[in-house]
Amino acid sequence: MQLEALPTVQGDFNLKNYEEARKTFSWKDAEKNFSWYETGRVNLAYEAIDKHAESSRKNKVALMYLSDSRNEKYTYYEMKRLTNKAANVLKEKAGVKKGDRVFIFMPRSPELYFAMLGAIKLGAIVGPLFEAFMEGAVKDRLEDSEAKVLVTTPDLVGRVPADQLPALETIFVVGGNVKEEGKYADYLKYFNAASDKLEIEWVDREDGLILHYTSGSTGKPKGVLHVHNAMIQHYQTGKWVLDLKEDDIYWCTADPGWVTGTSYGVFAPWLNGATNVVVGGRFSPAAWYNTIERFGVTVWYSAPTSFRMLMGAGNEIINQYDLSTLRHILSVGEPLNPEVIRWGNEVFGLRIHDTWWMTETGAQLICNYPCMDIKPGSMGKPLPGIEAAIVDDQGNPLPPNRMGNLAIKKGWPSMMRAIWNNPQKYESYFFPNGWYVSGDSAYMDEDGYFWFQGRVDDVIMTSGERVGPFEVESKLIEHPAVAEAGVIGKPDPVRGEIIKAFIALRDGYEPSDELKEEIRQFVKKGLAAHAAPREIEFCEKLPKTRSGKIMRRVLKAWELDLPTGDLSTMED
Ligand code: ATP
Ligand code: MG
């Protein structure tokens, strides 16, 4: 009962022939796109900003920023100056040097991006923190990373327990009336006075670039370290997967507190010399459609949770906006339900392209490319240059159509280089025979398409059958009453586990036993009898991470009365 494949459409795509590229491409080829290939001088921020500022792209708009109170545009030339100024503030006022951890804890604003790139220009390791973190979460991350400098705002500085963080020397506060005492410094005062000239710190390709804490869907977030070498893959996926071209207006909706918001909200677009849209403020369907219309967004990268919310807001609102500039839509973060693809095709006349990757992988690995047919519900195929497989628990590759561990052959350019302070954890990701194990469960079909089934820990064993929560959830949301669904396995003396579904209803639907039965029958008929949830519980909304992922471990803990574990990344 699959949705029909959506065939590729004609177009002048950067990746013209997937199969051909798989045979011929090597990562060595991609290195030729960087100036360090000639000069030997490496720094991601140089390739992302200064190189363009010194080229014919000099006056091209690099950043378009919109919030309730600001609407600003910056060219590559201006970005070079402003990131130099930020670097000089960090260097001169706080003594930042190569390898130091510089954390940034603020809402999306141009200053955030200047500071991030400024820190990278000094060879520092950037640590972005999502603005909604409360004191405990902020402290954990600053402590674990031994951050030396923090850049934050007057609204958020109260959540930084300065006296409990001995390694933290300087706290820059951006805006407001800053009392300069102890660790506190008035960022804008120094920024306005700083020189716009800078000697970039040249680094090794293996030197630290960014430290991202994971989303915390499955447990306590891990500090994932990436290095400058990752730029090779950021660049190449920006070309092939985002399909960025000179005239594109690109919008990634993710916050830089999460890896999508840096790899694809900062690095990939700017390494490709694109015009990058950044929008502050909260999600609302009207604000989002307005952004697309107002800037004429052509390439749009978002997440299933957002698409589902837009879908839930109905199609009438869409007709109030001119969204005709859109030409390419992508998704990441959670499995992309076929129902969402069907909706996207109906309302935008475009196929939504799923992309699979993780904080640890640093960049996209398994994707749907514009030049390729889409099978709704599939994550697509491995990037040229990437070897992926389904392996058993000993690391042996399995034949097609067998569910197992989704694994990647070690050594792709943007692979993490460490879990901060936790070498054992880092080692635990790899089988001795060289496969990186993702922790996700999937299978590959005869055509080489990969199909996500669920987190390995979330896969359900019911009466001897393995059931991935994703299929059941995707079927559930096809039912008109269901807005969102989270499915778990609940221990059962007879069946091993039974399937339990937590369901948030769409507006206008009321919980009832009849509705439960109707939904159960719907899954039974549409998917399989053994996949129909034996138990259904209606809830207002599902527990999610702040990056919008359903937290099945929390559902499980609630159900089984277990401790919920680290909730630092959970939505309010
Ligand atoms: P934590 O590792 O802290 O538990 P997390 O795994 O959610 O949190 P991320 O690195 O942000 O942290 O997310 C990566 C995970 O998100 C993947 O392992 C996968 O489970 C899920 N994911 C990302 N993209 C997709 C996709 N296209 N399809 C299915 N799942 C996806
Ligand atoms: Mg993870």
CSV table of C-alpha atoms and ligand atoms in Angstrom, one decimal, residues 214-218 222 358-360 429 438 440 455, ligand 2:
chain,number,residue,atom,x,y,z
A,214,THR,CA,22.8,16.1,20.0
A,215,SER,CA,19.0,16.6,20.2
A,216,GLY,CA,18.5,14.3,23.2
A,217,SER,CA,15.8,12.2,21.6
A,218,THR,CA,17.2,8.9,23.0
A,222,LYS,CA,26.4,14.0,23.5
A,358,MET,CA,22.7,12.9,12.1
A,359,THR,CA,24.6,15.3,14.3
A,360,GLU,CA,27.4,12.7,14.3
A,429,TYR,CA,29.7,3.9,17.2
A,438,SER,CA,23.8,4.9,13.2
A,440,ASP,CA,18.7,3.7,13.3
A,455,ARG,CA,15.4,4.0,16.1
B,2,MG,MG,21.1,10.4,17.9
